[in-house]
């Protein structure tokens, strides 16, 4: 019996050694840079400036003040944002539209260089937008994985150091299993591709505020979506220390009669994050998600009064 036990232990040791050899440890060439970038964007007391409006959306802003939607006028408008004195005191990263990434100030400085001089990390929107998801109840999926590796490589060369990809989940329209899974897997593939090109991925599965659901239903859906997203990111060997998250807060639906104050929103949102998000993640940048500026600020402030790993 003793001999048989020793032989069994020996076989187990051989088996364990083989299994260790088969494990691939991720060591991408951009890993150190990704971690540094993520921590810079998530630096205390600063946030992200989202200036990634499409040319059409930017045109609506210009039209509201009677200015023609031309490339030069869009450039001048974006220059006002990029060159605001002291911007780097409050802004750590700026999400750019593709056109903006390659534009320059009137005196010839690249926008990305102007931002870097203020310790602002340039980022880039890389998804191709939402389209209807077939055979669902009005749900959507996000396009853009085709050719993403080549686009990300070009964006890195142009000076971008992080990327943004937005998928959405609708509670009133489901969420169906296929919609939640597509959202999670698409985000994971995007995150892996972006990291391999040197870009820190902002992972954004937005659970939409629309609906009459209460805060408990929102928590249930968010937990399910985030569990699936992190599962697929782990499968795709995404480096968690080199990502940033952009979730919606856990709130009642916009049409729910039972509203929640900042203390309850903070309690539920932190509960969800602690249950689902690894502490290795450097930072979380919240969507206001249809809330007013005051409401979202009060909710965020309540969260930051409580201890959390991020």
GROMACS .gro file of C-alpha atoms in nm:
model
  310
    1UNK     CA    1   0.000   0.000   0.000
    2UNK     CA    2   0.283   0.238   0.089
    3UNK     CA    3   0.462   0.167  -0.240
    4UNK     CA    4   0.147   0.221  -0.440
    5UNK     CA    5   0.091   0.553  -0.266
    6UNK     CA    6   0.444   0.665  -0.351
    7UNK     CA    7   0.400   0.568  -0.715
    8UNK     CA    8   0.071   0.756  -0.724
    9UNK     CA    9   0.236   1.062  -0.574
   10UNK     CA   10   0.512   1.037  -0.835
   11UNK     CA   11   0.258   1.020  -1.116
   12UNK     CA   12   0.081   1.324  -0.970
   13UNK     CA   13   0.412   1.514  -0.962
   14UNK     CA   14   0.482   1.429  -1.328
   15UNK     CA   15   0.128   1.529  -1.422
   16UNK     CA   16   0.160   1.859  -1.234
   17UNK     CA   17   0.493   1.933  -1.405
   18UNK     CA   18   0.341   1.871  -1.749
   19UNK     CA   19   0.047   2.092  -1.664
   20UNK     CA   20   0.280   2.373  -1.554
   21UNK     CA   21   0.469   2.351  -1.885
   22UNK     CA   22   0.144   2.385  -2.075
   23UNK     CA   23   0.048   2.708  -1.896
   24UNK     CA   24   0.135   3.018  -2.100
   25UNK     CA   25   0.223   3.320  -1.889
   26UNK     CA   26   0.122   3.643  -2.064
   27UNK     CA   27   0.414   3.882  -2.113
   28UNK     CA   28   0.325   4.122  -2.390
   29UNK     CA   29   0.577   4.377  -2.511
   30UNK     CA   30   0.353   4.667  -2.403
   31UNK     CA   31   0.263   4.537  -2.055
   32UNK     CA   32   0.470   4.784  -1.852
   33UNK     CA   33   0.353   5.076  -2.065
   34UNK     CA   34  -0.011   4.965  -2.038
   35UNK     CA   35   0.005   4.958  -1.659
   36UNK     CA   36   0.175   5.300  -1.646
   37UNK     CA   37  -0.080   5.451  -1.887
   38UNK     CA   38  -0.376   5.308  -1.695
   39UNK     CA   39  -0.248   5.453  -1.367
   40UNK     CA   40  -0.186   5.793  -1.528
   41UNK     CA   41  -0.541   5.808  -1.663
   42UNK     CA   42  -0.676   5.692  -1.326
   43UNK     CA   43  -0.467   5.943  -1.129
   44UNK     CA   44  -0.636   6.090  -0.822
   45UNK     CA   45  -0.843   6.405  -0.860
   46UNK     CA   46  -0.856   6.399  -1.241
   47UNK     CA   47  -1.096   6.258  -1.500
   48UNK     CA   48  -1.147   6.191  -1.869
   49UNK     CA   49  -1.260   6.451  -2.124
   50UNK     CA   50  -1.487   6.286  -2.384
   51UNK     CA   51  -1.440   6.488  -2.703
   52UNK     CA   52  -1.501   6.202  -2.944
   53UNK     CA   53  -1.816   6.335  -3.110
   54UNK     CA   54  -1.849   6.229  -3.471
   55UNK     CA   55  -1.824   6.498  -3.738
   56UNK     CA   56  -2.203   6.497  -3.766
   57UNK     CA   57  -2.254   6.547  -3.390
   58UNK     CA   58  -1.987   6.813  -3.379
   59UNK     CA   59  -2.170   6.980  -3.668
   60UNK     CA   60  -2.487   7.002  -3.456
   61UNK     CA   61  -2.294   7.192  -3.189
   62UNK     CA   62  -2.155   7.430  -3.448
   63UNK     CA   63  -2.495   7.472  -3.612
   64UNK     CA   64  -2.645   7.579  -3.277
   65UNK     CA   65  -2.424   7.891  -3.290
   66UNK     CA   66  -2.456   7.949  -3.663
   67UNK     CA   67  -2.112   7.810  -3.761
   68UNK     CA   68  -2.067   7.599  -4.073
   69UNK     CA   69  -1.965   7.235  -4.025
   70UNK     CA   70  -1.625   7.234  -4.199
   71UNK     CA   71  -1.304   7.053  -4.106
   72UNK     CA   72  -1.138   7.385  -4.019
   73UNK     CA   73  -1.423   7.491  -3.790
   74UNK     CA   74  -1.425   7.149  -3.620
   75UNK     CA   75  -1.046   7.179  -3.576
   76UNK     CA   76  -1.078   7.526  -3.424
   77UNK     CA   77  -1.351   7.407  -3.186
   78UNK     CA   78  -1.143   7.109  -3.072
   79UNK     CA   79  -0.836   7.332  -3.033
   80UNK     CA   80  -1.027   7.536  -2.775
   81UNK     CA   81  -1.072   7.216  -2.574
   82UNK     CA   82  -0.718   7.080  -2.615
   83UNK     CA   83  -0.540   7.405  -2.529
   84UNK     CA   84  -0.746   7.523  -2.231
   85UNK     CA   85  -0.491   7.668  -1.984
   86UNK     CA   86  -0.438   7.442  -1.682
   87UNK     CA   87  -0.648   7.160  -1.831
   88UNK     CA   88  -0.403   6.896  -1.708
   89UNK     CA   89  -0.480   6.983  -1.345
   90UNK     CA   90  -0.823   6.829  -1.386
   91UNK     CA   91  -0.809   6.608  -1.697
   92UNK     CA   92  -0.591   6.296  -1.718
   93UNK     CA   93  -0.707   6.160  -2.054
   94UNK     CA   94  -0.901   6.281  -2.359
   95UNK     CA   95  -1.101   6.053  -2.589
   96UNK     CA   96  -1.064   6.174  -2.947
   97UNK     CA   97  -1.251   6.114  -3.270
   98UNK     CA   98  -1.029   5.974  -3.548
   99UNK     CA   99  -1.018   6.308  -3.732
  100UNK     CA  100  -0.906   6.488  -3.415
  101UNK     CA  101  -0.619   6.246  -3.353
  102UNK     CA  102  -0.446   6.372  -3.667
  103UNK     CA  103  -0.531   6.743  -3.633
  104UNK     CA  104  -0.301   7.023  -3.517
  105UNK     CA  105  -0.333   7.362  -3.349
  106UNK     CA  106  -0.323   7.677  -3.558
  107UNK     CA  107   0.047   7.720  -3.476
  108UNK     CA  108   0.126   7.369  -3.606
  109UNK     CA  109   0.144   7.159  -3.288
  110UNK     CA  110  -0.024   6.821  -3.302
  111UNK     CA  111  -0.319   6.800  -3.066
  112UNK     CA  112  -0.166   6.488  -2.912
  113UNK     CA  113   0.158   6.677  -2.838
  114UNK     CA  114  -0.033   6.966  -2.683
  115UNK     CA  115  -0.213   6.723  -2.454
  116UNK     CA  116   0.100   6.529  -2.360
  117UNK     CA  117   0.266   6.856  -2.257
  118UNK     CA  118  -0.012   6.887  -1.996
  119UNK     CA  119   0.032   6.521  -1.886
  120UNK     CA  120  -0.297   6.434  -2.057
  121UNK     CA  121  -0.307   6.092  -2.224
  122UNK     CA  122  -0.463   6.093  -2.573
  123UNK     CA  123  -0.722   5.822  -2.638
  124UNK     CA  124  -0.930   5.716  -2.936
  125UNK     CA  125  -1.280   5.583  -2.997
  126UNK     CA  126  -1.240   5.257  -3.192
  127UNK     CA  127  -1.585   5.099  -3.215
  128UNK     CA  128  -1.800   5.143  -3.526
  129UNK     CA  129  -2.130   5.202  -3.349
  130UNK     CA  130  -2.440   5.009  -3.246
  131UNK     CA  131  -2.665   4.822  -3.488
  132UNK     CA  132  -2.977   4.606  -3.435
  133UNK     CA  133  -2.912   4.252  -3.312
  134UNK     CA  134  -3.104   4.003  -3.523
  135UNK     CA  135  -3.377   3.790  -3.360
  136UNK     CA  136  -3.398   3.996  -3.041
  137UNK     CA  137  -3.651   4.235  -2.896
  138UNK     CA  138  -3.490   4.556  -3.023
  139UNK     CA  139  -3.147   4.491  -2.869
  140UNK     CA  140  -2.815   4.608  -3.018
  141UNK     CA  141  -2.463   4.486  -3.080
  142UNK     CA  142  -2.145   4.685  -3.140
  143UNK     CA  143  -1.953   4.670  -3.469
  144UNK     CA  144  -1.583   4.725  -3.522
  145UNK     CA  145  -1.375   4.411  -3.458
  146UNK     CA  146  -1.293   4.365  -3.828
  147UNK     CA  147  -0.961   4.536  -3.896
  148UNK     CA  148  -0.935   4.658  -3.536
  149UNK     CA  149  -0.577   4.530  -3.497
  150UNK     CA  150  -0.456   4.740  -3.791
  151UNK     CA  151  -0.650   5.048  -3.679
  152UNK     CA  152  -0.514   5.023  -3.325
  153UNK     CA  153  -0.157   4.991  -3.454
  154UNK     CA  154  -0.203   5.308  -3.661
  155UNK     CA  155  -0.360   5.495  -3.370
  156UNK     CA  156  -0.065   5.401  -3.148
  157UNK     CA  157   0.176   5.539  -3.410
  158UNK     CA  158  -0.028   5.861  -3.417
  159UNK     CA  159   0.014   5.905  -3.040
  160UNK     CA  160  -0.297   5.746  -2.887
  161UNK     CA  161  -0.236   5.541  -2.573
  162UNK     CA  162  -0.583   5.425  -2.473
  163UNK     CA  163  -0.901   5.323  -2.655
  164UNK     CA  164  -1.274   5.334  -2.599
  165UNK     CA  165  -1.538   5.081  -2.707
  166UNK     CA  166  -1.904   5.113  -2.605
  167UNK     CA  167  -2.152   4.827  -2.593
  168UNK     CA  168  -2.497   4.853  -2.439
  169UNK     CA  169  -2.740   4.627  -2.257
  170UNK     CA  170  -3.111   4.710  -2.230
  171UNK     CA  171  -3.312   4.587  -1.931
  172UNK     CA  172  -3.662   4.659  -2.078
  173UNK     CA  173  -3.569   4.473  -2.397
  174UNK     CA  174  -3.425   4.172  -2.215
  175UNK     CA  175  -3.147   4.146  -2.172
  176UNK     CA  176  -3.143   3.829  -2.378
  177UNK     CA  177  -2.865   3.575  -2.327
  178UNK     CA  178  -2.732   3.637  -2.677
  179UNK     CA  179  -2.722   4.016  -2.632
  180UNK     CA  180  -2.543   3.997  -2.295
  181UNK     CA  181  -2.298   3.739  -2.428
  182UNK     CA  182  -2.226   3.936  -2.745
  183UNK     CA  183  -2.163   4.248  -2.537
  184UNK     CA  184  -1.923   4.065  -2.303
  185UNK     CA  185  -1.734   3.872  -2.571
  186UNK     CA  186  -1.704   4.172  -2.803
  187UNK     CA  187  -1.556   4.380  -2.522
  188UNK     CA  188  -1.310   4.102  -2.434
  189UNK     CA  189  -1.188   4.063  -2.793
  190UNK     CA  190  -1.154   4.439  -2.830
  191UNK     CA  191  -0.961   4.462  -2.501
  192UNK     CA  192  -0.715   4.190  -2.606
  193UNK     CA  193  -0.659   4.344  -2.950
  194UNK     CA  194  -0.612   4.695  -2.808
  195UNK     CA  195  -0.358   4.578  -2.549
  196UNK     CA  196  -0.158   4.393  -2.812
  197UNK     CA  197  -0.127   4.722  -3.000
  198UNK     CA  198  -0.019   4.917  -2.690
  199UNK     CA  199  -0.354   5.081  -2.613
  200UNK     CA  200  -0.519   5.062  -2.270
  201UNK     CA  201  -0.879   4.952  -2.335
  202UNK     CA  202  -1.164   5.130  -2.160
  203UNK     CA  203  -1.418   4.852  -2.113
  204UNK     CA  204  -1.771   4.993  -2.132
  205UNK     CA  205  -2.073   4.763  -2.106
  206UNK     CA  206  -2.336   5.030  -2.049
  207UNK     CA  207  -2.653   4.903  -1.883
  208UNK     CA  208  -2.899   5.163  -2.009
  209UNK     CA  209  -3.101   5.372  -1.766
  210UNK     CA  210  -3.423   5.335  -1.968
  211UNK     CA  211  -3.707   5.143  -1.804
  212UNK     CA  212  -3.932   5.105  -1.501
  213UNK     CA  213  -3.713   4.847  -1.322
  214UNK     CA  214  -3.608   4.901  -0.961
  215UNK     CA  215  -3.254   4.921  -0.828
  216UNK     CA  216  -3.246   4.551  -0.732
  217UNK     CA  217  -3.319   4.447  -1.091
  218UNK     CA  218  -3.045   4.680  -1.213
  219UNK     CA  219  -2.799   4.521  -0.968
  220UNK     CA  220  -2.895   4.172  -1.088
  221UNK     CA  221  -2.837   4.260  -1.454
  222UNK     CA  222  -2.513   4.449  -1.393
  223UNK     CA  223  -2.369   4.161  -1.191
  224UNK     CA  224  -2.456   3.916  -1.470
  225UNK     CA  225  -2.307   4.135  -1.743
  226UNK     CA  226  -1.986   4.205  -1.553
  227UNK     CA  227  -1.940   3.840  -1.455
  228UNK     CA  228  -1.960   3.740  -1.822
  229UNK     CA  229  -1.734   4.026  -1.933
  230UNK     CA  230  -1.455   3.940  -1.689
  231UNK     CA  231  -1.488   3.571  -1.767
  232UNK     CA  232  -1.431   3.635  -2.138
  233UNK     CA  233  -1.151   3.883  -2.067
  234UNK     CA  234  -0.976   3.616  -1.859
  235UNK     CA  235  -1.024   3.364  -2.143
  236UNK     CA  236  -0.865   3.616  -2.383
  237UNK     CA  237  -0.568   3.671  -2.146
  238UNK     CA  238  -0.643   4.038  -2.101
  239UNK     CA  239  -0.407   4.207  -1.854
  240UNK     CA  240  -0.639   4.340  -1.582
  241UNK     CA  241  -0.373   4.582  -1.455
  242UNK     CA  242  -0.377   4.744  -1.799
  243UNK     CA  243  -0.748   4.817  -1.844
  244UNK     CA  244  -0.993   5.081  -1.723
  245UNK     CA  245  -1.366   5.036  -1.665
  246UNK     CA  246  -1.650   5.266  -1.763
  247UNK     CA  247  -1.966   5.120  -1.606
  248UNK     CA  248  -2.303   5.277  -1.544
  249UNK     CA  249  -2.398   5.327  -1.180
  250UNK     CA  250  -2.650   5.089  -1.024
  251UNK     CA  251  -2.969   5.295  -1.015
  252UNK     CA  252  -3.343   5.245  -1.064
  253UNK     CA  253  -3.471   5.281  -1.420
  254UNK     CA  254  -3.549   5.632  -1.537
  255UNK     CA  255  -3.924   5.564  -1.514
  256UNK     CA  256  -3.919   5.379  -1.182
  257UNK     CA  257  -4.135   5.559  -0.921
  258UNK     CA  258  -3.909   5.445  -0.635
  259UNK     CA  259  -3.606   5.674  -0.662
  260UNK     CA  260  -3.277   5.614  -0.481
  261UNK     CA  261  -3.064   5.876  -0.307
  262UNK     CA  262  -2.683   5.900  -0.333
  263UNK     CA  263  -2.624   5.678  -0.027
  264UNK     CA  264  -2.825   5.390  -0.174
  265UNK     CA  265  -2.679   5.427  -0.525
  266UNK     CA  266  -2.330   5.422  -0.372
  267UNK     CA  267  -2.412   5.116  -0.160
  268UNK     CA  268  -2.549   4.916  -0.455
  269UNK     CA  269  -2.283   5.024  -0.703
  270UNK     CA  270  -1.994   4.941  -0.470
  271UNK     CA  271  -2.162   4.610  -0.384
  272UNK     CA  272  -2.168   4.521  -0.754
  273UNK     CA  273  -1.808   4.631  -0.812
  274UNK     CA  274  -1.673   4.443  -0.509
  275UNK     CA  275  -1.850   4.126  -0.620
  276UNK     CA  276  -1.736   4.140  -0.982
  277UNK     CA  277  -1.429   4.360  -1.042
  278UNK     CA  278  -1.077   4.236  -0.951
  279UNK     CA  279  -0.881   4.481  -0.734
  280UNK     CA  280  -0.602   4.456  -0.994
  281UNK     CA  281  -0.800   4.699  -1.212
  282UNK     CA  282  -0.639   5.045  -1.172
  283UNK     CA  283  -0.944   5.268  -1.204
  284UNK     CA  284  -1.313   5.309  -1.276
  285UNK     CA  285  -1.455   5.602  -1.474
  286UNK     CA  286  -1.832   5.616  -1.439
  287UNK     CA  287  -2.090   5.696  -1.701
  288UNK     CA  288  -2.345   5.952  -1.589
  289UNK     CA  289  -2.583   5.725  -1.781
  290UNK     CA  290  -2.863   5.973  -1.838
  291UNK     CA  291  -2.848   6.123  -1.489
  292UNK     CA  292  -2.825   6.500  -1.441
  293UNK     CA  293  -2.482   6.647  -1.377
  294UNK     CA  294  -2.576   6.718  -1.014
  295UNK     CA  295  -2.726   6.374  -0.951
  296UNK     CA  296  -2.431   6.183  -1.098
  297UNK     CA  297  -2.181   6.401  -0.908
  298UNK     CA  298  -2.358   6.344  -0.576
  299UNK     CA  299  -2.368   5.968  -0.641
  300UNK     CA  300  -1.999   5.956  -0.731
  301UNK     CA  301  -1.907   6.163  -0.427
  302UNK     CA  302  -2.099   5.923  -0.200
  303UNK     CA  303  -1.905   5.629  -0.348
  304UNK     CA  304  -1.570   5.797  -0.294
  305UNK     CA  305  -1.648   5.846   0.077
  306UNK     CA  306  -1.634   5.469   0.125
  307UNK     CA  307  -1.321   5.252   0.110
  308UNK     CA  308  -1.271   5.068  -0.217
  309UNK     CA  309  -0.971   4.915  -0.402
  310UNK     CA  310  -1.001   5.160  -0.692
   0.00000   0.00000   0.00000
